[in-house]
């Protein structure tokens, strides 16, 4: 199981799902223009959605039905988004730290303290397609579609055919909507949350895997400090017109069909969006049918021909909430603008000058990189950098690894194989085991299921003078490298001691010893690198790192849970190949409020699959653990190894009822 983040950004920020429009005041919703002129009595909430990635899935498809806000001090919820009918499916995997606009919504001025996100919960409303190359031991075949009867959506309400899952989320900080101004609201669907999708393989009954999808576990709120830094996913649409001054273009939002068809067709909506031309740096315009490209600073040269065409737009937000087109593709057919591969890099081959990108069907799409291929790195907060290429030709391929999120454009969508005209690098992800941490750099070592995809890379920290966002609690500006633990994303270590603290935190190791060999745990993490920092010209550098809990193989309680303050403890062993058990390792569970690990009881009894949270900060939760975490109970722990040889736990599953098959527990 991998840890990644799926974001729903509701506000003057970006999002990663869809452009779904609503105009709203006094709690009513409509299907009007999603970019209404601000009304004197209302403010604007830019409604956005986003996501993160995982190695094991190619599609995690969901349907967001509505979003509402709860006023401070009481009163009726204000509905700010209602999906069209039928509701489009959004693939969270394509929103890897990206955002797609749901709508820019007119909302009555007030202070709002909670949001309710309602998703569809009928059988077949959640789509799961396995990756083309999942990690070893994953319980679904590469590229396979999980049947609806093997997906259990937790917490549904309503009757058959109309099942929904409403999730109410208390905002970390109130959303203040002011008349004639925009307010950002960032709500994340956290794919990194270990209880979002839980797989259970019973050793009997043919080993059929059941998958529990728990939306209640994965939503969280995070403040957005700078809308211009939000990376938007490419938008698809049908052009409805160009403004009289030729400076802006309006289109209605289109969505691809899910599962994708061949050729892909558009799900056309009436939801409207406006983008401006980049009058300073120029918008790069591609006529896909004519196979020509040109840089334009207004839309006058294409105003008479682009009406009614399908387009794909790479855009960025301005401070005032307007959108500027960075790159624009147009064609008379939807398939021609959609077919350019979008997804995560599966493989880079610098010998054959090819890159393989995984699509939403769990299929790797090979792309040839030639001398003309341009590489871009999305940096919306810097308009000039966002508009210009960072490299060209096959020589730049060595700067890419598996896991990067990209959107390519091909020279000819009918050619085979595809030749990449350009490749937008949207997320430059490095992750894996951390080693060699110094005050200058650290090393990621990543091993994949498929030989040849592995990499080892040393990343320098960004310059201490490089601006790096704001502290999520205080709002204070940060410069230089920052890091945090997966379970505590708002507790950020930054400033002059951050690098030294990071090196200390990544030095621990834990060893489970068997006669046949030793299983070692080391610190692991993830970073999204930035290009051409002052410390690393024309290279990648790490602006931040998140320490991710390392997964311990399925084991067994040795000595049962003993409560304490600030830590409760138990010990666990691993099953050895010869039938014996390894040495016992101590696992600590922090019992302090706001610092406790995520603990779940997983029960599989008579075909019913439940995942129940346990709060170790309460007497009731501690009693539950004392009763259930006893000798020989199967457990699955995710934690960070400490220098004293213990595991500081961040996620813990223990099993009741039918135990899972050891090789594939909790994919």
XYZ file of C-alpha atoms in Angstrom:
667
model
C 0.000 0.000 0.000
C 1.351 3.419 -0.934
C 0.622 6.752 0.671
C -0.502 9.600 -1.526
C -2.907 12.535 -1.434
C -6.075 13.336 -3.355
C -7.191 16.906 -3.108
C -10.519 18.620 -3.459
C -9.909 22.324 -3.465
C -12.984 24.421 -2.987
C -12.090 28.022 -3.281
C -9.971 30.584 -5.015
C -7.448 27.904 -5.673
C -7.144 25.106 -8.077
C -8.498 21.653 -8.024
C -8.080 18.350 -9.714
C -11.388 16.924 -10.613
C -13.779 18.628 -12.882
C -15.225 21.950 -13.779
C -18.742 21.708 -12.402
C -20.574 24.971 -12.304
C -22.948 26.404 -9.806
C -24.175 29.817 -8.940
C -25.354 29.959 -5.371
C -26.614 32.309 -2.732
C -28.814 31.885 0.314
C -28.285 28.151 0.172
C -29.821 27.469 -3.236
C -27.938 25.959 -6.166
C -28.279 26.365 -9.897
C -26.593 25.187 -13.076
C -25.677 28.614 -14.367
C -22.369 30.197 -15.313
C -19.532 28.960 -13.040
C -17.730 32.283 -13.532
C -20.444 34.757 -12.591
C -19.648 38.428 -12.239
C -19.306 39.056 -8.501
C -22.568 40.333 -7.046
C -22.369 43.210 -4.622
C -23.763 41.164 -1.739
C -21.761 38.003 -2.437
C -18.204 36.754 -2.457
C -16.720 34.046 -4.674
C -15.611 30.575 -3.713
C -13.610 28.887 -6.482
C -14.655 25.259 -6.257
C -11.828 22.866 -7.081
C -10.858 19.218 -6.656
C -7.506 17.408 -6.557
C -5.748 14.101 -5.845
C -2.574 12.116 -5.489
C -1.147 8.956 -6.822
C -0.491 5.347 -6.027
C 1.665 2.746 -7.666
C -1.041 0.078 -7.478
C -4.010 1.727 -9.209
C -4.564 3.250 -12.656
C -8.126 4.394 -11.923
C -9.896 5.299 -8.709
C -13.104 6.723 -10.124
C -15.614 8.586 -7.921
C -18.718 10.715 -8.439
C -19.006 13.886 -6.368
C -22.696 14.742 -6.103
C -22.690 17.906 -4.004
C -20.716 20.207 -1.734
C -22.170 22.443 0.985
C -20.815 24.818 3.625
C -21.951 25.140 7.254
C -22.186 28.711 8.636
C -20.496 29.524 11.921
C -22.982 29.758 14.776
C -25.652 27.655 13.089
C -28.075 28.016 10.247
C -28.828 25.972 7.167
C -26.001 24.592 5.084
C -25.254 26.517 1.898
C -25.112 24.247 -1.151
C -22.328 25.477 -3.412
C -22.141 22.604 -5.867
C -24.583 20.153 -7.394
C -23.369 17.711 -10.043
C -25.067 17.527 -13.450
C -27.153 14.475 -14.226
C -25.601 12.038 -14.874
C -22.751 12.914 -12.544
C -19.366 12.572 -14.257
C -16.802 10.120 -12.946
C -13.529 11.634 -11.805
C -10.344 9.584 -11.813
C -8.454 10.638 -8.706
C -5.245 9.091 -10.038
C -4.943 11.778 -12.714
C -5.095 14.468 -10.050
C -1.746 13.697 -8.488
C -1.261 16.939 -6.534
C -3.069 18.662 -9.393
C -6.382 20.465 -9.333
C -9.302 20.738 -11.701
C -11.937 23.401 -11.392
C -15.376 22.403 -10.154
C -16.652 25.939 -10.382
C -16.262 29.542 -9.281
C -19.265 29.976 -7.016
C -21.079 33.061 -5.784
C -21.628 32.618 -2.031
C -23.290 34.817 0.594
C -20.757 36.610 2.825
C -20.315 34.712 6.083
C -17.873 32.647 8.068
C -18.115 28.920 7.388
C -16.653 26.297 9.707
C -17.454 22.976 8.006
C -17.994 21.453 4.567
C -20.068 18.444 3.576
C -18.956 16.512 0.509
C -21.441 13.936 -0.782
C -20.305 11.154 -3.109
C -22.353 8.508 -4.862
C -22.372 5.114 -3.153
C -24.242 2.758 -5.476
C -22.607 -0.436 -6.738
C -20.511 0.547 -9.753
C -20.185 4.204 -8.714
C -16.631 3.643 -7.488
C -14.342 2.342 -10.236
C -11.076 0.553 -9.461
C -8.616 -0.470 -12.184
C -5.276 -1.957 -11.234
C -2.044 -0.436 -12.462
C -0.122 -1.906 -15.362
C 2.685 -2.756 -12.929
C 1.529 -2.857 -9.286
C 3.850 -3.650 -6.425
C 4.722 -7.264 -5.666
C 1.970 -9.075 -3.754
C -0.819 -6.749 -4.891
C -4.082 -8.678 -4.976
C -5.399 -7.510 -8.347
C -3.951 -8.551 -11.699
C -2.161 -5.828 -13.694
C -4.674 -3.745 -15.647
C -7.677 -5.633 -14.259
C -10.987 -3.974 -13.418
C -12.333 -4.815 -9.962
C -15.944 -6.086 -10.256
C -18.529 -3.955 -8.390
C -19.506 -6.917 -6.190
C -15.976 -6.937 -4.765
C -16.127 -3.261 -3.749
C -17.864 -2.351 -0.497
C -18.481 1.383 -0.089
C -18.568 2.122 3.615
C -21.064 4.438 5.334
C -23.727 4.648 2.635
C -27.135 6.184 3.273
C -30.410 5.954 1.381
C -32.106 3.215 -0.593
C -30.951 1.025 -3.469
C -30.101 3.012 -6.592
C -29.830 6.256 -4.610
C -27.077 5.453 -2.125
C -24.841 8.321 -1.063
C -21.983 8.910 1.357
C -22.163 12.389 2.935
C -18.934 13.298 4.706
C -18.929 16.324 7.010
C -15.539 17.867 7.591
C -14.691 20.453 10.233
C -12.408 23.044 8.656
C -8.990 23.508 10.260
C -9.533 27.245 10.013
C -12.806 29.028 9.215
C -13.542 30.047 5.624
C -14.332 33.758 5.601
C -16.276 34.855 2.512
C -16.256 38.614 1.962
C -18.412 40.567 -0.483
C -16.825 41.018 -3.925
C -13.744 38.985 -2.983
C -12.611 35.405 -3.468
C -11.891 32.901 -0.710
C -9.869 29.681 -1.057
C -11.107 26.385 0.370
C -8.888 23.305 0.013
C -10.444 19.982 0.972
C -8.328 16.914 0.235
C -9.362 13.405 -0.627
C -6.277 11.800 0.848
C -5.325 8.730 -1.172
C -2.384 8.419 1.157
C -4.716 7.564 4.002
C -4.236 3.860 4.737
C -7.921 3.269 5.462
C -9.239 4.852 2.255
C -9.006 1.636 0.226
C -8.407 -1.527 2.217
C -8.046 -4.923 0.585
C -8.722 -8.185 2.418
C -7.862 -11.562 0.916
C -9.384 -14.529 2.721
C -7.156 -17.611 2.466
C -10.254 -19.756 1.871
C -13.005 -19.382 -0.737
C -10.691 -19.083 -3.715
C -8.804 -16.139 -2.272
C -11.241 -13.547 -3.626
C -10.222 -10.035 -2.621
C -12.777 -7.667 -1.121
C -12.038 -3.949 -1.203
C -13.469 -1.550 1.381
C -13.666 2.099 0.282
C -14.019 4.482 3.212
C -14.539 8.139 2.270
C -14.976 9.121 5.921
C -11.338 8.303 6.580
C -9.724 10.324 3.824
C -11.081 13.877 3.864
C -9.137 16.725 5.416
C -8.900 20.483 5.135
C -5.702 22.341 4.353
C -5.254 26.082 4.017
C -4.281 27.553 0.657
C -2.001 30.558 0.939
C -1.221 31.299 -2.707
C -3.659 30.506 -5.484
C -1.077 31.303 -8.152
C 1.039 28.334 -7.024
C -1.760 25.808 -7.587
C -1.099 23.424 -10.481
C -4.184 22.837 -12.619
C -4.814 19.707 -14.600
C -5.355 20.252 -18.326
C -8.984 21.130 -19.041
C -11.066 19.776 -21.926
C -13.929 21.631 -23.558
C -15.832 22.907 -26.573
C -15.201 26.519 -27.616
C -18.279 28.728 -27.490
C -16.708 32.046 -28.375
C -13.911 34.614 -28.284
C -14.383 38.002 -26.632
C -14.765 41.111 -28.783
C -11.308 42.327 -27.740
C -9.823 38.880 -28.609
C -8.200 38.635 -25.167
C -10.301 35.814 -23.719
C -11.831 32.555 -24.892
C -14.892 30.813 -23.440
C -15.579 27.085 -23.551
C -17.958 24.590 -22.026
C -16.415 21.830 -19.977
C -16.157 18.327 -21.484
C -15.288 15.052 -19.754
C -14.082 11.766 -21.203
C -16.249 8.674 -20.828
C -15.334 6.261 -18.010
C -14.161 3.638 -18.536
C -12.418 5.177 -21.572
C -13.618 4.173 -25.026
C -11.735 3.933 -28.312
C -12.038 6.405 -29.892
C -12.792 8.477 -26.813
C -15.931 10.589 -26.968
C -16.832 13.673 -24.966
C -19.410 13.965 -22.211
C -20.549 17.487 -23.087
C -21.815 19.800 -20.346
C -23.180 23.335 -20.168
C -20.596 24.368 -17.603
C -18.651 27.360 -18.825
C -15.099 28.538 -18.210
C -13.131 31.512 -19.507
C -9.374 31.724 -20.073
C -7.284 34.694 -21.121
C -4.416 34.781 -23.570
C -0.973 35.333 -22.065
C -0.314 38.828 -23.372
C 3.192 38.933 -21.885
C 4.789 35.533 -22.473
C 2.423 34.314 -25.185
C 0.139 31.273 -25.289
C 1.525 28.321 -27.271
C -1.295 27.277 -29.657
C -1.320 23.843 -31.331
C -3.622 23.135 -34.279
C -3.786 19.357 -33.861
C -5.550 18.777 -37.201
C -3.199 20.993 -39.170
C -0.144 19.859 -37.177
C 1.050 23.431 -36.713
C 2.142 25.375 -33.634
C 2.464 29.078 -33.015
C 2.763 31.497 -30.109
C -0.101 33.978 -29.789
C -0.650 36.922 -27.444
C -4.339 37.242 -28.230
C -6.936 35.074 -29.959
C -7.501 37.280 -33.022
C -5.713 34.917 -35.436
C -7.900 31.929 -34.473
C -11.170 33.656 -33.502
C -12.882 32.852 -36.804
C -11.899 29.176 -36.907
C -11.832 27.888 -33.330
C -15.550 28.150 -32.576
C -17.143 24.734 -31.948
C -13.786 22.948 -31.789
C -12.647 20.687 -28.980
C -9.760 22.038 -26.963
C -7.336 21.031 -24.232
C -5.948 23.851 -22.092
C -3.017 24.064 -19.702
C -3.885 27.099 -17.593
C -2.741 28.903 -14.468
C -4.509 31.070 -11.919
C -3.865 34.787 -11.507
C -4.026 36.587 -8.168
C -7.535 37.840 -8.972
C -8.817 34.316 -9.675
C -8.836 34.617 -13.463
C -7.249 31.977 -15.689
C -4.514 32.400 -18.296
C -3.888 29.826 -21.033
C -0.273 28.635 -21.049
C -0.709 26.045 -23.823
C -3.775 25.346 -25.949
C -4.601 22.457 -28.295
C -7.558 22.431 -30.712
C -9.138 19.804 -32.996
C -12.423 19.050 -34.730
C -12.580 15.722 -32.841
C -12.453 15.156 -29.087
C -10.333 12.033 -29.420
C -7.512 13.995 -31.065
C -7.065 16.337 -28.086
C -7.695 13.608 -25.510
C -5.498 10.855 -26.919
C -2.199 12.474 -25.942
C -1.091 10.300 -23.016
C -1.645 11.564 -19.489
C -0.570 9.673 -16.412
C 2.376 8.471 -14.400
C 5.667 7.505 -15.952
C 6.147 3.730 -15.865
C 9.562 3.505 -17.481
C 12.294 5.652 -18.998
C 14.681 4.095 -21.517
C 17.596 6.341 -22.414
C 18.959 3.706 -24.811
C 15.902 3.590 -27.078
C 14.868 7.196 -26.273
C 11.397 6.187 -25.138
C 9.174 6.922 -22.185
C 6.193 4.778 -21.148
C 3.183 6.563 -19.632
C 0.411 4.637 -17.887
C -3.105 5.480 -19.035
C -6.435 5.075 -17.206
C -6.933 1.544 -18.519
C -3.810 0.378 -16.740
C -1.913 0.167 -20.037
C 1.556 1.536 -20.663
C 1.677 3.863 -23.681
C 5.173 4.172 -25.246
C 6.307 7.550 -26.554
C 9.341 8.196 -28.718
C 11.382 11.251 -27.781
C 13.220 12.835 -30.703
C 15.447 15.864 -31.120
C 12.428 18.199 -31.339
C 10.599 17.029 -28.209
C 10.226 19.875 -25.704
C 9.979 19.331 -21.945
C 8.094 21.725 -19.678
C 7.900 21.821 -15.875
C 4.660 23.276 -14.517
C 5.459 26.254 -12.293
C 2.287 28.376 -12.363
C 3.583 30.806 -9.721
C 6.305 31.859 -12.190
C 4.659 32.783 -15.484
C 7.864 32.992 -17.489
C 9.161 29.616 -16.318
C 5.740 28.016 -16.766
C 5.631 29.191 -20.377
C 9.108 28.112 -21.480
C 10.675 24.687 -21.940
C 13.270 23.406 -19.477
C 14.876 20.961 -21.910
C 14.758 19.465 -25.391
C 15.501 16.138 -26.995
C 16.468 12.699 -25.759
C 19.300 14.017 -23.577
C 16.732 15.357 -21.110
C 15.230 11.889 -20.530
C 17.812 11.133 -17.849
C 16.053 13.715 -15.669
C 12.852 11.616 -15.501
C 12.111 8.516 -13.414
C 9.160 6.258 -12.803
C 6.466 7.998 -10.772
C 6.613 11.422 -12.416
C 3.150 12.712 -13.401
C 3.143 13.974 -16.990
C 0.811 15.014 -19.779
C 2.276 14.545 -23.231
C 1.338 15.959 -26.602
C 2.004 13.845 -29.688
C 2.987 14.980 -33.163
C 0.354 12.812 -34.848
C -2.458 11.136 -32.832
C -2.920 8.611 -35.674
C 0.730 7.555 -35.818
C 2.161 4.391 -34.317
C 4.254 4.601 -32.280
C 3.528 8.036 -30.895
C 6.244 10.670 -31.156
C 6.174 13.211 -28.340
C 5.961 16.793 -29.491
C 6.051 18.050 -25.894
C 5.855 16.651 -22.369
C 4.480 18.637 -19.459
C 6.098 17.438 -16.236
C 3.392 18.237 -13.721
C 4.838 16.482 -10.679
C 8.486 15.391 -10.309
C 8.094 12.736 -7.625
C 10.952 10.956 -5.927
C 10.293 8.514 -3.108
C 11.654 5.433 -1.394
C 14.123 4.541 1.325
C 16.110 7.495 2.666
C 19.835 7.182 3.293
C 22.974 9.270 3.473
C 21.245 12.332 4.908
C 23.722 15.170 5.408
C 23.365 18.905 5.765
C 23.707 19.215 1.965
C 21.626 16.397 0.479
C 20.028 12.993 0.950
C 19.447 9.905 -1.188
C 16.268 8.131 -2.275
C 16.517 4.457 -3.255
C 13.393 3.129 -4.963
C 12.858 -0.509 -5.872
C 9.922 -1.505 -8.049
C 8.305 -4.811 -8.914
C 9.752 -4.674 -12.432
C 13.516 -4.908 -12.813
C 14.958 -1.912 -14.634
C 12.556 0.634 -13.155
C 14.559 1.097 -9.941
C 16.489 4.251 -9.250
C 18.852 5.784 -6.723
C 19.067 9.564 -6.764
C 20.705 12.105 -4.491
C 18.788 15.362 -4.114
C 20.207 18.565 -2.679
C 18.006 20.652 -0.397
C 16.783 23.876 -1.972
C 18.614 27.055 -1.081
C 17.878 28.423 2.390
C 16.888 31.674 0.663
C 14.303 30.105 -1.667
C 10.695 31.002 -0.706
C 8.819 27.806 0.139
C 5.219 28.566 1.034
C 3.808 29.281 4.466
C 3.492 27.458 7.741
C 0.091 25.689 7.797
C -0.524 26.671 11.426
C 0.885 30.173 11.792
C 0.764 31.366 8.200
C 4.342 32.618 8.498
C 6.427 32.595 5.319
C 8.935 29.752 4.977
C 12.267 29.828 3.176
C 14.424 26.812 2.485
C 13.798 23.102 3.021
C 10.912 21.856 5.181
C 9.684 18.420 6.241
C 6.973 16.715 8.261
C 5.653 13.321 9.288
C 2.903 11.749 7.190
C 0.388 11.625 10.044
C 0.933 15.287 11.011
C 0.883 17.364 7.811
C 0.305 20.637 9.679
C 3.319 20.178 11.986
C 6.064 21.376 9.653
C 9.738 21.529 10.624
C 11.302 24.509 8.830
C 13.938 27.156 9.365
C 17.616 26.918 10.257
C 17.303 23.604 12.148
C 15.107 21.760 9.637
C 17.903 20.086 7.675
C 19.712 18.859 10.791
C 16.472 17.592 12.323
C 15.670 15.741 9.113
C 19.059 14.019 9.055
C 18.584 12.893 12.667
C 15.052 11.635 12.021
C 16.104 9.461 9.069
C 18.986 7.609 10.740
C 16.999 4.874 12.527
C 16.728 1.210 11.522
C 14.893 -1.851 12.855
C 15.769 -5.502 12.188
C 13.490 -8.554 12.365
C 15.871 -11.524 12.466
C 15.069 -15.024 11.188
C 17.420 -17.948 10.635
C 16.953 -17.581 6.876
C 17.648 -13.854 6.851
C 16.835 -10.430 8.235
C 14.015 -8.052 7.360
C 15.143 -4.466 7.878
C 13.115 -1.280 8.145
C 14.593 2.087 7.244
C 13.150 5.568 7.085
C 11.168 6.263 3.920
C 9.774 9.405 2.400
C 8.577 11.306 -0.619
C 9.469 14.628 -2.240
C 8.224 16.597 -5.228
C 11.340 18.140 -6.672
C 11.711 21.580 -8.189
C 13.807 22.475 -11.231
C 16.642 24.977 -11.494
C 16.780 26.172 -7.894
C 19.653 28.488 -7.031
C 21.421 25.586 -5.293
C 21.024 23.253 -8.302
C 21.107 24.988 -11.713
C 19.415 22.923 -14.446
C 18.813 20.048 -12.047
C 16.277 18.838 -9.465
C 16.338 19.852 -5.798
C 14.075 18.933 -2.857
C 11.939 21.755 -1.441
C 10.400 19.386 1.097
C 10.094 15.788 2.231
C 7.366 13.906 4.031
C 8.432 10.929 6.138
C 6.085 8.093 5.239
C 5.359 5.184 7.543
C 7.288 2.114 6.450
C 5.135 -0.974 6.072
C 6.081 -3.920 8.271
C 5.058 -7.278 6.758
C 1.999 -8.921 8.310
C 3.040 -10.082 11.785
C 1.695 -11.204 15.139
C 1.391 -9.710 18.591
C 4.018 -11.167 20.914
C 3.329 -9.271 24.142
C -0.086 -7.635 24.362
C -0.891 -3.941 24.541
C 0.122 -2.094 27.697
C -1.287 1.379 28.098
C 0.854 4.290 29.188
C 1.391 8.025 28.906
C 2.562 9.415 26.590
C 2.996 6.024 24.880
C 1.302 2.665 24.991
C 3.316 -0.302 23.728
C 3.119 -3.849 22.448
C 5.640 -6.133 20.784
C 5.324 -7.952 17.488
C 7.122 -10.667 15.550
C 7.196 -11.748 11.912
C 6.587 -15.278 10.656
C 9.844 -16.832 9.457
C 10.034 -19.121 6.387
C 10.897 -22.133 8.566
C 7.704 -21.785 10.620
C 9.322 -20.053 13.585
C 8.939 -16.411 14.540
C 11.439 -13.572 14.464
C 12.690 -11.604 17.425
C 10.106 -9.304 18.997
C 10.218 -5.559 18.277
C 8.561 -2.939 20.454
C 5.904 -0.766 18.808
C 4.947 2.504 20.533
C 1.495 4.066 20.194
C 1.275 7.694 21.277
C -1.808 8.217 23.453
C -1.721 12.024 23.485
C -4.561 13.900 21.824
C -3.708 15.133 18.294
C -0.596 12.932 18.189
C -2.110 9.460 18.258
C -1.660 6.945 15.429
C -4.436 5.810 13.135
C -5.682 2.466 14.474
C -8.256 0.231 12.802
C -9.954 -3.017 13.671
C -10.486 -5.027 10.488
C -13.137 -7.715 10.740
C -14.076 -10.213 8.051
C -16.897 -12.456 9.265
C -19.428 -14.426 7.167
C -18.482 -12.416 4.100
C -19.040 -9.014 5.760
C -16.044 -6.689 5.688
C -15.803 -3.844 8.227
C -13.047 -1.375 9.061
C -13.578 0.393 12.408
C -11.357 3.172 13.830
C -10.085 2.911 17.407
C -9.186 6.090 19.316
C -6.258 5.254 21.596
C -6.496 8.668 23.306
C -9.725 7.640 25.069
C -10.233 5.146 27.917
C -12.673 3.236 25.730
C -10.150 2.937 22.908
C -7.387 1.879 25.275
C -9.669 -0.766 26.734
C -10.483 -2.036 23.240
C -6.791 -2.398 22.455
C -6.062 -4.135 25.757
C -8.821 -6.642 24.964
C -7.914 -7.240 21.324
C -4.168 -6.671 20.959
C -3.163 -9.917 22.646
C -0.677 -12.653 21.793
C -0.909 -14.164 18.279
C -3.392 -11.597 16.922
C -2.403 -10.697 13.319
C -1.245 -7.081 13.003
C -0.026 -4.812 10.244
C 1.993 -1.805 11.353
C 3.224 1.259 9.496
C 5.769 3.328 11.343
C 9.082 5.107 11.389
C 12.065 3.183 12.785
C 13.768 4.898 15.714
C 17.439 5.011 16.644
C 16.724 2.857 19.722
C 15.431 -0.038 17.577
C 11.721 0.535 18.236
C 8.975 1.455 15.779
C 7.045 4.689 16.285
C 3.679 3.679 14.906
C 1.567 5.932 12.717
C -0.891 3.382 11.345
C -1.943 0.059 12.840
C -4.390 -2.589 11.657
C -5.332 -5.613 13.722
C -7.563 -8.415 12.490
C -10.562 -10.166 13.932
C -12.684 -12.842 12.283
C -10.988 -14.428 9.265
C -7.315 -13.462 9.092
C -5.983 -12.180 5.769
C -3.674 -14.163 3.517
C -0.148 -13.170 4.646
C 1.238 -12.329 1.200
C -1.448 -9.828 0.290
C -2.835 -8.259 3.438
C -4.152 -4.731 3.037
C -2.981 -3.840 -0.401
